């Protein structure tokens, strides 16, 4: 799937509607959206091996051990069932292409 993440500033804007954003996420990514943790915004764990390519922009991959890695257009990440979140610093969105391959836990 291809996903465009808005910059982090969108989530702190006065007119941001968290309920509408959650509903849009549920509609666009059923089965995936339910994995997001309500008490840790953006954090989720997928039962998949993920192959991710940054198509445009800058994205930060944040892991549950506190390590964050800034990624840029053309960078590739492979992760295996990792608890993580994507952040987009700055003012521009970031677009990623990701292949999720199911795995048994």
mmCIF file with all atom_site columns, C-alpha atoms in Angstrom:
data_model
loop_
_atom_site.group_PDB
_atom_site.id
_atom_site.type_symbol
_atom_site.label_atom_id
_atom_site.label_alt_id
_atom_site.label_comp_id
_atom_site.label_asym_id
_atom_site.label_entity_id
_atom_site.label_seq_id
_atom_site.pdbx_PDB_ins_code
_atom_site.Cartn_x
_atom_site.Cartn_y
_atom_site.Cartn_z
_atom_site.occupancy
_atom_site.B_iso_or_equiv
_atom_site.pdbx_formal_charge
_atom_site.auth_seq_id
_atom_site.auth_comp_id
_atom_site.auth_asym_id
_atom_site.auth_atom_id
_atom_site.pdbx_PDB_model_num
ATOM 1   C CA . UNK A 1 1   ? 0.000   0.000   0.000  1.00 0.00 ? 1   UNK A CA 1
ATOM 2   C CA . UNK A 1 2   ? 1.020   3.595   -0.449 1.00 0.00 ? 2   UNK A CA 1
ATOM 3   C CA . UNK A 1 3   ? 0.472   5.927   2.504  1.00 0.00 ? 3   UNK A CA 1
ATOM 4   C CA . UNK A 1 4   ? 0.977   9.675   2.758  1.00 0.00 ? 4   UNK A CA 1
ATOM 5   C CA . UNK A 1 5   ? 1.515   10.884  6.299  1.00 0.00 ? 5   UNK A CA 1
ATOM 6   C CA . UNK A 1 6   ? 0.797   14.525  7.123  1.00 0.00 ? 6   UNK A CA 1
ATOM 7   C CA . UNK A 1 7   ? 3.422   16.515  8.996  1.00 0.00 ? 7   UNK A CA 1
ATOM 8   C CA . UNK A 1 8   ? 3.253   16.312  12.793 1.00 0.00 ? 8   UNK A CA 1
ATOM 9   C CA . UNK A 1 9   ? 2.055   19.927  12.913 1.00 0.00 ? 9   UNK A CA 1
ATOM 10  C CA . UNK A 1 10  ? -1.338  18.794  11.552 1.00 0.00 ? 10  UNK A CA 1
ATOM 11  C CA . UNK A 1 11  ? -1.988  16.867  14.771 1.00 0.00 ? 11  UNK A CA 1
ATOM 12  C CA . UNK A 1 12  ? -1.338  19.905  16.969 1.00 0.00 ? 12  UNK A CA 1
ATOM 13  C CA . UNK A 1 13  ? -3.381  22.364  14.898 1.00 0.00 ? 13  UNK A CA 1
ATOM 14  C CA . UNK A 1 14  ? -6.345  23.991  16.639 1.00 0.00 ? 14  UNK A CA 1
ATOM 15  C CA . UNK A 1 15  ? -8.788  22.596  14.060 1.00 0.00 ? 15  UNK A CA 1
ATOM 16  C CA . UNK A 1 16  ? -7.515  18.986  14.237 1.00 0.00 ? 16  UNK A CA 1
ATOM 17  C CA . UNK A 1 17  ? -10.386 16.550  14.929 1.00 0.00 ? 17  UNK A CA 1
ATOM 18  C CA . UNK A 1 18  ? -9.007  13.323  16.446 1.00 0.00 ? 18  UNK A CA 1
ATOM 19  C CA . UNK A 1 19  ? -12.342 11.483  16.128 1.00 0.00 ? 19  UNK A CA 1
ATOM 20  C CA . UNK A 1 20  ? -12.601 12.307  12.408 1.00 0.00 ? 20  UNK A CA 1
ATOM 21  C CA . UNK A 1 21  ? -8.982  11.279  11.870 1.00 0.00 ? 21  UNK A CA 1
ATOM 22  C CA . UNK A 1 22  ? -9.567  7.950   13.652 1.00 0.00 ? 22  UNK A CA 1
ATOM 23  C CA . UNK A 1 23  ? -12.710 7.298   11.570 1.00 0.00 ? 23  UNK A CA 1
ATOM 24  C CA . UNK A 1 24  ? -10.815 8.054   8.343  1.00 0.00 ? 24  UNK A CA 1
ATOM 25  C CA . UNK A 1 25  ? -7.995  5.736   9.418  1.00 0.00 ? 25  UNK A CA 1
ATOM 26  C CA . UNK A 1 26  ? -10.496 2.918   10.169 1.00 0.00 ? 26  UNK A CA 1
ATOM 27  C CA . UNK A 1 27  ? -12.158 3.381   6.788  1.00 0.00 ? 27  UNK A CA 1
ATOM 28  C CA . UNK A 1 28  ? -8.919  3.504   4.783  1.00 0.00 ? 28  UNK A CA 1
ATOM 29  C CA . UNK A 1 29  ? -6.934  0.790   6.579  1.00 0.00 ? 29  UNK A CA 1
ATOM 30  C CA . UNK A 1 30  ? -9.326  -1.752  8.108  1.00 0.00 ? 30  UNK A CA 1
ATOM 31  C CA . UNK A 1 31  ? -7.496  -4.456  10.019 1.00 0.00 ? 31  UNK A CA 1
ATOM 32  C CA . UNK A 1 32  ? -4.487  -2.193  10.429 1.00 0.00 ? 32  UNK A CA 1
ATOM 33  C CA . UNK A 1 33  ? -6.097  0.822   12.092 1.00 0.00 ? 33  UNK A CA 1
ATOM 34  C CA . UNK A 1 34  ? -7.289  -1.304  15.017 1.00 0.00 ? 34  UNK A CA 1
ATOM 35  C CA . UNK A 1 35  ? -3.674  -2.034  15.948 1.00 0.00 ? 35  UNK A CA 1
ATOM 36  C CA . UNK A 1 36  ? -2.935  1.590   16.905 1.00 0.00 ? 36  UNK A CA 1
ATOM 37  C CA . UNK A 1 37  ? -2.556  2.148   20.657 1.00 0.00 ? 37  UNK A CA 1
ATOM 38  C CA . UNK A 1 38  ? -4.894  4.812   22.071 1.00 0.00 ? 38  UNK A CA 1
ATOM 39  C CA . UNK A 1 39  ? -2.572  5.617   24.989 1.00 0.00 ? 39  UNK A CA 1
ATOM 40  C CA . UNK A 1 40  ? 0.546   5.917   22.780 1.00 0.00 ? 40  UNK A CA 1
ATOM 41  C CA . UNK A 1 41  ? -0.438  7.943   19.695 1.00 0.00 ? 41  UNK A CA 1
ATOM 42  C CA . UNK A 1 42  ? 0.956   6.476   16.503 1.00 0.00 ? 42  UNK A CA 1
ATOM 43  C CA . UNK A 1 43  ? 2.460   3.401   18.150 1.00 0.00 ? 43  UNK A CA 1
ATOM 44  C CA . UNK A 1 44  ? 1.371   0.029   16.793 1.00 0.00 ? 44  UNK A CA 1
ATOM 45  C CA . UNK A 1 45  ? 2.619   -3.497  16.247 1.00 0.00 ? 45  UNK A CA 1
ATOM 46  C CA . UNK A 1 46  ? 1.729   -5.395  13.105 1.00 0.00 ? 46  UNK A CA 1
ATOM 47  C CA . UNK A 1 47  ? 1.972   -9.193  12.869 1.00 0.00 ? 47  UNK A CA 1
ATOM 48  C CA . UNK A 1 48  ? 3.916   -8.769  9.639  1.00 0.00 ? 48  UNK A CA 1
ATOM 49  C CA . UNK A 1 49  ? 7.284   -8.435  8.007  1.00 0.00 ? 49  UNK A CA 1
ATOM 50  C CA . UNK A 1 50  ? 7.242   -4.902  6.560  1.00 0.00 ? 50  UNK A CA 1
ATOM 51  C CA . UNK A 1 51  ? 9.218   -3.782  3.526  1.00 0.00 ? 51  UNK A CA 1
ATOM 52  C CA . UNK A 1 52  ? 9.068   0.013   3.424  1.00 0.00 ? 52  UNK A CA 1
ATOM 53  C CA . UNK A 1 53  ? 10.366  2.453   0.809  1.00 0.00 ? 53  UNK A CA 1
ATOM 54  C CA . UNK A 1 54  ? 10.305  6.200   1.416  1.00 0.00 ? 54  UNK A CA 1
ATOM 55  C CA . UNK A 1 55  ? 8.895   7.605   -1.836 1.00 0.00 ? 55  UNK A CA 1
ATOM 56  C CA . UNK A 1 56  ? 9.030   11.283  -0.887 1.00 0.00 ? 56  UNK A CA 1
ATOM 57  C CA . UNK A 1 57  ? 9.693   13.524  2.062  1.00 0.00 ? 57  UNK A CA 1
ATOM 58  C CA . UNK A 1 58  ? 11.272  12.816  5.421  1.00 0.00 ? 58  UNK A CA 1
ATOM 59  C CA . UNK A 1 59  ? 9.853   10.318  7.897  1.00 0.00 ? 59  UNK A CA 1
ATOM 60  C CA . UNK A 1 60  ? 11.096  9.313   11.305 1.00 0.00 ? 60  UNK A CA 1
ATOM 61  C CA . UNK A 1 61  ? 10.709  5.693   12.375 1.00 0.00 ? 61  UNK A CA 1
ATOM 62  C CA . UNK A 1 62  ? 10.308  5.617   16.159 1.00 0.00 ? 62  UNK A CA 1
ATOM 63  C CA . UNK A 1 63  ? 10.787  2.282   17.932 1.00 0.00 ? 63  UNK A CA 1
ATOM 64  C CA . UNK A 1 64  ? 9.535   1.270   21.359 1.00 0.00 ? 64  UNK A CA 1
ATOM 65  C CA . UNK A 1 65  ? 13.074  1.243   22.767 1.00 0.00 ? 65  UNK A CA 1
ATOM 66  C CA . UNK A 1 66  ? 13.295  5.004   22.187 1.00 0.00 ? 66  UNK A CA 1
ATOM 67  C CA . UNK A 1 67  ? 15.476  4.784   19.082 1.00 0.00 ? 67  UNK A CA 1
ATOM 68  C CA . UNK A 1 68  ? 14.382  7.056   16.226 1.00 0.00 ? 68  UNK A CA 1
ATOM 69  C CA . UNK A 1 69  ? 15.793  6.974   12.702 1.00 0.00 ? 69  UNK A CA 1
ATOM 70  C CA . UNK A 1 70  ? 15.283  9.744   10.176 1.00 0.00 ? 70  UNK A CA 1
ATOM 71  C CA . UNK A 1 71  ? 14.618  8.401   6.693  1.00 0.00 ? 71  UNK A CA 1
ATOM 72  C CA . UNK A 1 72  ? 14.615  10.208  3.355  1.00 0.00 ? 72  UNK A CA 1
ATOM 73  C CA . UNK A 1 73  ? 13.433  9.630   -0.204 1.00 0.00 ? 73  UNK A CA 1
ATOM 74  C CA . UNK A 1 74  ? 14.837  6.325   -1.474 1.00 0.00 ? 74  UNK A CA 1
ATOM 75  C CA . UNK A 1 75  ? 15.611  4.853   1.948  1.00 0.00 ? 75  UNK A CA 1
ATOM 76  C CA . UNK A 1 76  ? 14.389  1.309   2.644  1.00 0.00 ? 76  UNK A CA 1
ATOM 77  C CA . UNK A 1 77  ? 13.447  -0.322  5.963  1.00 0.00 ? 77  UNK A CA 1
ATOM 78  C CA . UNK A 1 78  ? 12.610  -3.948  6.701  1.00 0.00 ? 78  UNK A CA 1
ATOM 79  C CA . UNK A 1 79  ? 11.062  -4.701  10.070 1.00 0.00 ? 79  UNK A CA 1
ATOM 80  C CA . UNK A 1 80  ? 9.677   -7.845  11.602 1.00 0.00 ? 80  UNK A CA 1
ATOM 81  C CA . UNK A 1 81  ? 6.723   -7.396  13.964 1.00 0.00 ? 81  UNK A CA 1
ATOM 82  C CA . UNK A 1 82  ? 8.268   -4.270  15.439 1.00 0.00 ? 82  UNK A CA 1
ATOM 83  C CA . UNK A 1 83  ? 6.309   -1.939  17.736 1.00 0.00 ? 83  UNK A CA 1
ATOM 84  C CA . UNK A 1 84  ? 6.753   1.416   16.063 1.00 0.00 ? 84  UNK A CA 1
ATOM 85  C CA . UNK A 1 85  ? 5.349   4.773   14.978 1.00 0.00 ? 85  UNK A CA 1
ATOM 86  C CA . UNK A 1 86  ? 5.936   7.018   11.996 1.00 0.00 ? 86  UNK A CA 1
ATOM 87  C CA . UNK A 1 87  ? 6.515   10.734  12.569 1.00 0.00 ? 87  UNK A CA 1
ATOM 88  C CA . UNK A 1 88  ? 6.877   13.461  9.970  1.00 0.00 ? 88  UNK A CA 1
ATOM 89  C CA . UNK A 1 89  ? 8.884   16.474  11.143 1.00 0.00 ? 89  UNK A CA 1
ATOM 90  C CA . UNK A 1 90  ? 8.712   19.793  9.355  1.00 0.00 ? 90  UNK A CA 1
ATOM 91  C CA . UNK A 1 91  ? 5.906   21.152  7.206  1.00 0.00 ? 91  UNK A CA 1
ATOM 92  C CA . UNK A 1 92  ? 5.741   18.700  4.306  1.00 0.00 ? 92  UNK A CA 1
ATOM 93  C CA . UNK A 1 93  ? 4.045   15.280  4.162  1.00 0.00 ? 93  UNK A CA 1
ATOM 94  C CA . UNK A 1 94  ? 5.937   12.048  3.581  1.00 0.00 ? 94  UNK A CA 1
ATOM 95  C CA . UNK A 1 95  ? 4.814   9.224   1.311  1.00 0.00 ? 95  UNK A CA 1
ATOM 96  C CA . UNK A 1 96  ? 5.847   5.625   1.841  1.00 0.00 ? 96  UNK A CA 1
ATOM 97  C CA . UNK A 1 97  ? 5.247   2.411   -0.060 1.00 0.00 ? 97  UNK A CA 1
ATOM 98  C CA . UNK A 1 98  ? 4.933   -0.628  2.173  1.00 0.00 ? 98  UNK A CA 1
ATOM 99  C CA . UNK A 1 99  ? 4.484   -4.329  1.599  1.00 0.00 ? 99  UNK A CA 1
ATOM 100 C CA . UNK A 1 100 ? 3.133   -6.148  4.657  1.00 0.00 ? 100 UNK A CA 1
ATOM 101 C CA . UNK A 1 101 ? 3.687   -9.905  4.676  1.00 0.00 ? 101 UNK A CA 1
ATOM 102 C CA . UNK A 1 102 ? 1.723   -11.771 7.356  1.00 0.00 ? 102 UNK A CA 1
ATOM 103 C CA . UNK A 1 103 ? 3.586   -13.880 9.873  1.00 0.00 ? 103 UNK A CA 1
ATOM 104 C CA . UNK A 1 104 ? 2.578   -16.151 12.730 1.00 0.00 ? 104 UNK A CA 1
ATOM 105 C CA . UNK A 1 105 ? 3.622   -15.012 16.182 1.00 0.00 ? 105 UNK A CA 1
#
